[in-house]
Short mmCIF file of C-alpha atoms in Angstrom, two decimals:
data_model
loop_
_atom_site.label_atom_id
_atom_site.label_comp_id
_atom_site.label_asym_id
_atom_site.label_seq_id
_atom_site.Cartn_x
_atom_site.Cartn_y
_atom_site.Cartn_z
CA UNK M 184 98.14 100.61 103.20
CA UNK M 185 97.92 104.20 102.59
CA UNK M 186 94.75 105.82 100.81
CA UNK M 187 97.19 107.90 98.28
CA UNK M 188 100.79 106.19 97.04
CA UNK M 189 102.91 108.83 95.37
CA UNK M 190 106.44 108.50 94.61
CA UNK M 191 108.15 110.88 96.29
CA UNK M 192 111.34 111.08 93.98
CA UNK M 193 113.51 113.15 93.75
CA UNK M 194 112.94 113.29 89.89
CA UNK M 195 115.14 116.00 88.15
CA UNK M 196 114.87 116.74 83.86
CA UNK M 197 116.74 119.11 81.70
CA UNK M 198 114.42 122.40 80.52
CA UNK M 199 111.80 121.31 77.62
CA UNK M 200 111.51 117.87 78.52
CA UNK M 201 107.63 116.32 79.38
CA UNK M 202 107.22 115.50 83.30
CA UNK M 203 104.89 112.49 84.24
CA UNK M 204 103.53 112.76 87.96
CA UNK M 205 101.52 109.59 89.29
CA UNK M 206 99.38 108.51 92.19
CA UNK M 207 97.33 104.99 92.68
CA UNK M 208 95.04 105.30 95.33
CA UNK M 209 93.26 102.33 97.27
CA UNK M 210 89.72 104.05 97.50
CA UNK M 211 87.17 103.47 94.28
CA UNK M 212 84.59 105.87 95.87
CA UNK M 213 87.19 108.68 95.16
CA UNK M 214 85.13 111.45 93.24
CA UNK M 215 87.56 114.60 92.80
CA UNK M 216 91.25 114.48 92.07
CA UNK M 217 93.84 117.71 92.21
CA UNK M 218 97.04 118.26 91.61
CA UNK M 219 98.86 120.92 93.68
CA UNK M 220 102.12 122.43 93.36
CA UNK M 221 103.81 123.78 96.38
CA UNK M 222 107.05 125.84 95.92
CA UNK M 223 109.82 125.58 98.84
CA UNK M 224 108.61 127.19 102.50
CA UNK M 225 105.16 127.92 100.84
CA UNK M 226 101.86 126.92 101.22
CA UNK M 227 100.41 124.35 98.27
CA UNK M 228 98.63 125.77 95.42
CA UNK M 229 95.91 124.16 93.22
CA UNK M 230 96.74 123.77 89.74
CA UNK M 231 93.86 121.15 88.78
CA UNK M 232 90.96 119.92 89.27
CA UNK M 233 89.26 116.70 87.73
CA UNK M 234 85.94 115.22 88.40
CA UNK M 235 85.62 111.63 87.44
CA UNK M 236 87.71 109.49 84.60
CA UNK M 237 88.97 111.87 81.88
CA UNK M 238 91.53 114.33 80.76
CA UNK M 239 91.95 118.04 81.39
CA UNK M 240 94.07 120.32 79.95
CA UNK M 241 95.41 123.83 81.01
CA UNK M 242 98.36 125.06 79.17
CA UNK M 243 101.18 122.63 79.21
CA UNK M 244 99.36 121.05 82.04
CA UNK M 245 97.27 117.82 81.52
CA UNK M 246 95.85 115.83 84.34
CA UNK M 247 94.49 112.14 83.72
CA UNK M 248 92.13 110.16 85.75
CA UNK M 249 91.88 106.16 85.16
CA UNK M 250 89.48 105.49 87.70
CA UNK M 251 89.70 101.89 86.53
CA UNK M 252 92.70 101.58 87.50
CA UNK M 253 92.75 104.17 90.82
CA UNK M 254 95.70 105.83 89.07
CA UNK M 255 95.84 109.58 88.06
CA UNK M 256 98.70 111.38 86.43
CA UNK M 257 99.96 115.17 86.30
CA UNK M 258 101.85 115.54 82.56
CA UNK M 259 104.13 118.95 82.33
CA UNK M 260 104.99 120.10 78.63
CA UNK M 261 107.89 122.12 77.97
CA UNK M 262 109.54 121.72 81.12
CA UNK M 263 110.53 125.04 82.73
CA UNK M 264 113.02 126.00 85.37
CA UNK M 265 110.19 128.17 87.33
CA UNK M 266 108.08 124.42 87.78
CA UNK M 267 110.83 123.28 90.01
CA UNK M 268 108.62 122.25 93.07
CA UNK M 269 106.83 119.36 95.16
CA UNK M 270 103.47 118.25 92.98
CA UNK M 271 100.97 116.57 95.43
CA UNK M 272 97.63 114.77 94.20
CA UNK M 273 94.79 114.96 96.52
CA UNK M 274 91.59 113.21 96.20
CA UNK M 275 87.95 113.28 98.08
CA UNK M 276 85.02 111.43 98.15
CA UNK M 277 82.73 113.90 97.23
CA UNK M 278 82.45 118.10 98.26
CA UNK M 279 83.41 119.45 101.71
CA UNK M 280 85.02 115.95 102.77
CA UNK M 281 87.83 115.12 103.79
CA UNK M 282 91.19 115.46 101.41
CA UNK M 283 93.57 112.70 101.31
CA UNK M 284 97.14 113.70 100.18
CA UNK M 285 99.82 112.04 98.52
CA UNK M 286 103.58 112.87 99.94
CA UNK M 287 104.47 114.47 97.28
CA UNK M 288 106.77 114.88 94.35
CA UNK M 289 110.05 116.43 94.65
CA UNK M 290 110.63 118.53 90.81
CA UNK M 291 113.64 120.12 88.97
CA UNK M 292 113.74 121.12 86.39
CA UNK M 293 117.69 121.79 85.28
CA UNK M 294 118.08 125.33 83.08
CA UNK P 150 92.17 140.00 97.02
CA UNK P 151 94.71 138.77 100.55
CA UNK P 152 95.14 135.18 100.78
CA UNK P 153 95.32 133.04 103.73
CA UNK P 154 97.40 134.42 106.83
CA UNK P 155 99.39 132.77 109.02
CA UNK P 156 101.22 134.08 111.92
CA UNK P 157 104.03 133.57 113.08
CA UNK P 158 106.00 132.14 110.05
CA UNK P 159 108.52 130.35 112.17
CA UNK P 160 108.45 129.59 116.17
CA UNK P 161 111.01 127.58 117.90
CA UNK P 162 110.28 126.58 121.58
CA UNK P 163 111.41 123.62 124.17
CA UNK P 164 109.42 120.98 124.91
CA UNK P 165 106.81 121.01 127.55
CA UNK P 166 105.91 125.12 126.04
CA UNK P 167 102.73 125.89 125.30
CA UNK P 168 102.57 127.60 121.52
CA UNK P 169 99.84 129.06 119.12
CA UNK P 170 99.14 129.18 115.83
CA UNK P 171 96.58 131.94 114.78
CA UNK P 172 94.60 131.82 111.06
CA UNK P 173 92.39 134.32 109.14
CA UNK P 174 90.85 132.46 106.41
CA UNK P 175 90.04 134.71 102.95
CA UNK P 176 87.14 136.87 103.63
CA UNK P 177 83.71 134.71 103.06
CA UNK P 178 85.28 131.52 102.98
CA UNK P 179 83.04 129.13 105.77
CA UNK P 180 85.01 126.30 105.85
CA UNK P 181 88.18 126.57 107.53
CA UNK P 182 91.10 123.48 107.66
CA UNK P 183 94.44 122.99 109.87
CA UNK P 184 96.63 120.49 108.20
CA UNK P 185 99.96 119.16 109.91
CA UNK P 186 102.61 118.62 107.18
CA UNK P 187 105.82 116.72 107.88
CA UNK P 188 109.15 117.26 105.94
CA UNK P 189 108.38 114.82 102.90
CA UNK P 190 104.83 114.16 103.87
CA UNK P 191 101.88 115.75 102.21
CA UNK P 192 99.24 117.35 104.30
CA UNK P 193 97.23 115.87 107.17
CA UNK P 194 93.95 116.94 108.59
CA UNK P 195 93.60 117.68 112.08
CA UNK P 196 90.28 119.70 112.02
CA UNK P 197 87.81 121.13 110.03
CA UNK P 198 85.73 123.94 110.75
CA UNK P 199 81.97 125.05 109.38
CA UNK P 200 81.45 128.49 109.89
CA UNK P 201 82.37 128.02 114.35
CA UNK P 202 81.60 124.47 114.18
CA UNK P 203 84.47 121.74 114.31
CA UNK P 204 82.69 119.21 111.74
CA UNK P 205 85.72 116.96 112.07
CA UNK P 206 88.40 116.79 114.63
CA UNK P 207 88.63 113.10 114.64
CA UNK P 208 92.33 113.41 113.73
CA UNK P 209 93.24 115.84 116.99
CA UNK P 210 95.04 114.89 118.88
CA UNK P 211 92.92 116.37 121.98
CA UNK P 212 95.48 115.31 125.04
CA UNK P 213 97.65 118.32 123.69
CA UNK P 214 95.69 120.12 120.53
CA UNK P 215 92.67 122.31 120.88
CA UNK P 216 91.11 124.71 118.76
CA UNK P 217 88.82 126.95 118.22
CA UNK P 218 87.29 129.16 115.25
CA UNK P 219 85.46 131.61 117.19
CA UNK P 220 83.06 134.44 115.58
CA UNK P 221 83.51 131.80 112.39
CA UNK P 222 85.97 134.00 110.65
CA UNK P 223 89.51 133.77 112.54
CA UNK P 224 90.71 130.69 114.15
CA UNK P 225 93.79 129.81 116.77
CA UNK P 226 95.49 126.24 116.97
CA UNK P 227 97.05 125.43 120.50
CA UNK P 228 99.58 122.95 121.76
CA UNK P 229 99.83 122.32 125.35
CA UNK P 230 102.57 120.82 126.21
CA UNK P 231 104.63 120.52 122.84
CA UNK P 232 106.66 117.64 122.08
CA UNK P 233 109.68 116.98 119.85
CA UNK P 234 107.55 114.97 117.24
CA UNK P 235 105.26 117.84 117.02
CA UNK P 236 107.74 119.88 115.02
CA UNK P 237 106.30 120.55 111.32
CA UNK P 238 104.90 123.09 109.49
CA UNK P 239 101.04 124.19 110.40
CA UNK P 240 98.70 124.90 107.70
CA UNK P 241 95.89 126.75 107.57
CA UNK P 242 93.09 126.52 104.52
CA UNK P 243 90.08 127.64 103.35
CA UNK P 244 87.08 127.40 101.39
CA UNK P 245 83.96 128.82 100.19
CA UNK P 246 82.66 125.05 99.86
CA UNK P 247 81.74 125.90 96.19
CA UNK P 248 81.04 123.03 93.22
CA UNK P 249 85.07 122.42 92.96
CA UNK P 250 86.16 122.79 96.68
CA UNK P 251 89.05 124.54 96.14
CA UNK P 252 91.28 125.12 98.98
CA UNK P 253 93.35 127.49 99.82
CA UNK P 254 96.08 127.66 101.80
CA UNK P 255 98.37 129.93 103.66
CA UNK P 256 102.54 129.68 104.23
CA UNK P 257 102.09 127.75 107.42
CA UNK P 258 103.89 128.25 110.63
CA UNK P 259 107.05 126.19 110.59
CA UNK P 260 107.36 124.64 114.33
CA UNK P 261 110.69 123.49 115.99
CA UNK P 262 110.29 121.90 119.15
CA UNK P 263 114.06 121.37 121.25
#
């Protein structure tokens, strides 16, 4: 079994709509959680970062953290043709460890 | 201020070649990753570096990979002889190993292998 599931897709929604990203993962002592985006034949980008259970918000980004149930979520609001990418979750025990990467989510997001 | 750097972009060689893969990490940033990212796949760790130290290379494979980070700023990936399966993109991040760890990473060096 793999430390991060993520469903790779392909998941495609008209402009304006709300996105839902998810990952389960397998390992409780999982501390941080991120969400990166990672445009086509570039490098991935952080967009958040979540310590813990709990929400966070940036803009029409919320991430979601149910350590619970080992499942974390990425919500988009107002969909937009420019957030057409792969979205990976990432998670690590604790600072300066090891990341462990999800495959990815294939996004577009139809004008 | 310049991110990550990655050169070359793109390298296409036949099997049995020898290739590199060089890094410079954002200025100040200690910690320095390579990831190995397959078409589909998220990123993989093969090595971390502290400063010139590998801290983890457990996922190298050593019978073809090496690296090295020396000085602690730059670093160069190697493959010795290349294989088809090692074709994939090479990434390079860093970090300054502050509270939230961010990484940051740089295009990667897209690898064919024929």
């Amino acid at each position: 079994q793999k430390e991060v599931e993520q469903d790779p897709g392909p998941l495609s929604v008209p402009e304006g709509a709300i996105v839902s990203l998810n990952c389960t993962y397998s390992n409780s002592a999982f501390q941080y959680f991120m969400w990166y985006r990672q445009y086509s034949r570039k490098g991935p980008e952080l967009l958040m970062y979540t310590y813990s259970s709990g929400n966070k918000e940036d803009g029409r980004f919320t991430a979601q953290v149910d350590k619970s149930s080992k499942y974390i979520s990425l919500f988009i609001r107002d969909s937009q043709p420019s957030d057409s990418a792969t979205y990976l979750c990432a998670m690590t025990l604790s600072t300066g460890n090891q990341f462990y990467f999800g495959t990815g989510t294939s996004l577009t997001v139809i004008p | 201020e310049a991110g990550v750097v990655q050169s070359p972009r793109y390298k296409i060689i036949e099997k049995k070649q020898p290739v590199a893969f060089w890094c410079n990490p954002i200025s100040g940033h200690n910690t320095l990753y390579w990831y190995l990212q397959n078409l589909g796949q998220g990123p993989e760790l093969l090595i971390r570096y502290e400063n010139e130290e590998a801290v983890d290379d457990s996922q190298l494979p050593k019978d073809r990979f090496s690296a090295e980070r020396l000085k602690g700023v730059d670093s160069t990936l190697k493959i010795q002889p290349a294989e088809l399966g090692d074709s994939a993109v090479y990434l390079c991040a860093s970090s300054s190993g502050g509270a939230n760890n961010e990484q940051f990473f740089g295009p990667g060096t897209r690898l064919t292998v024929l």
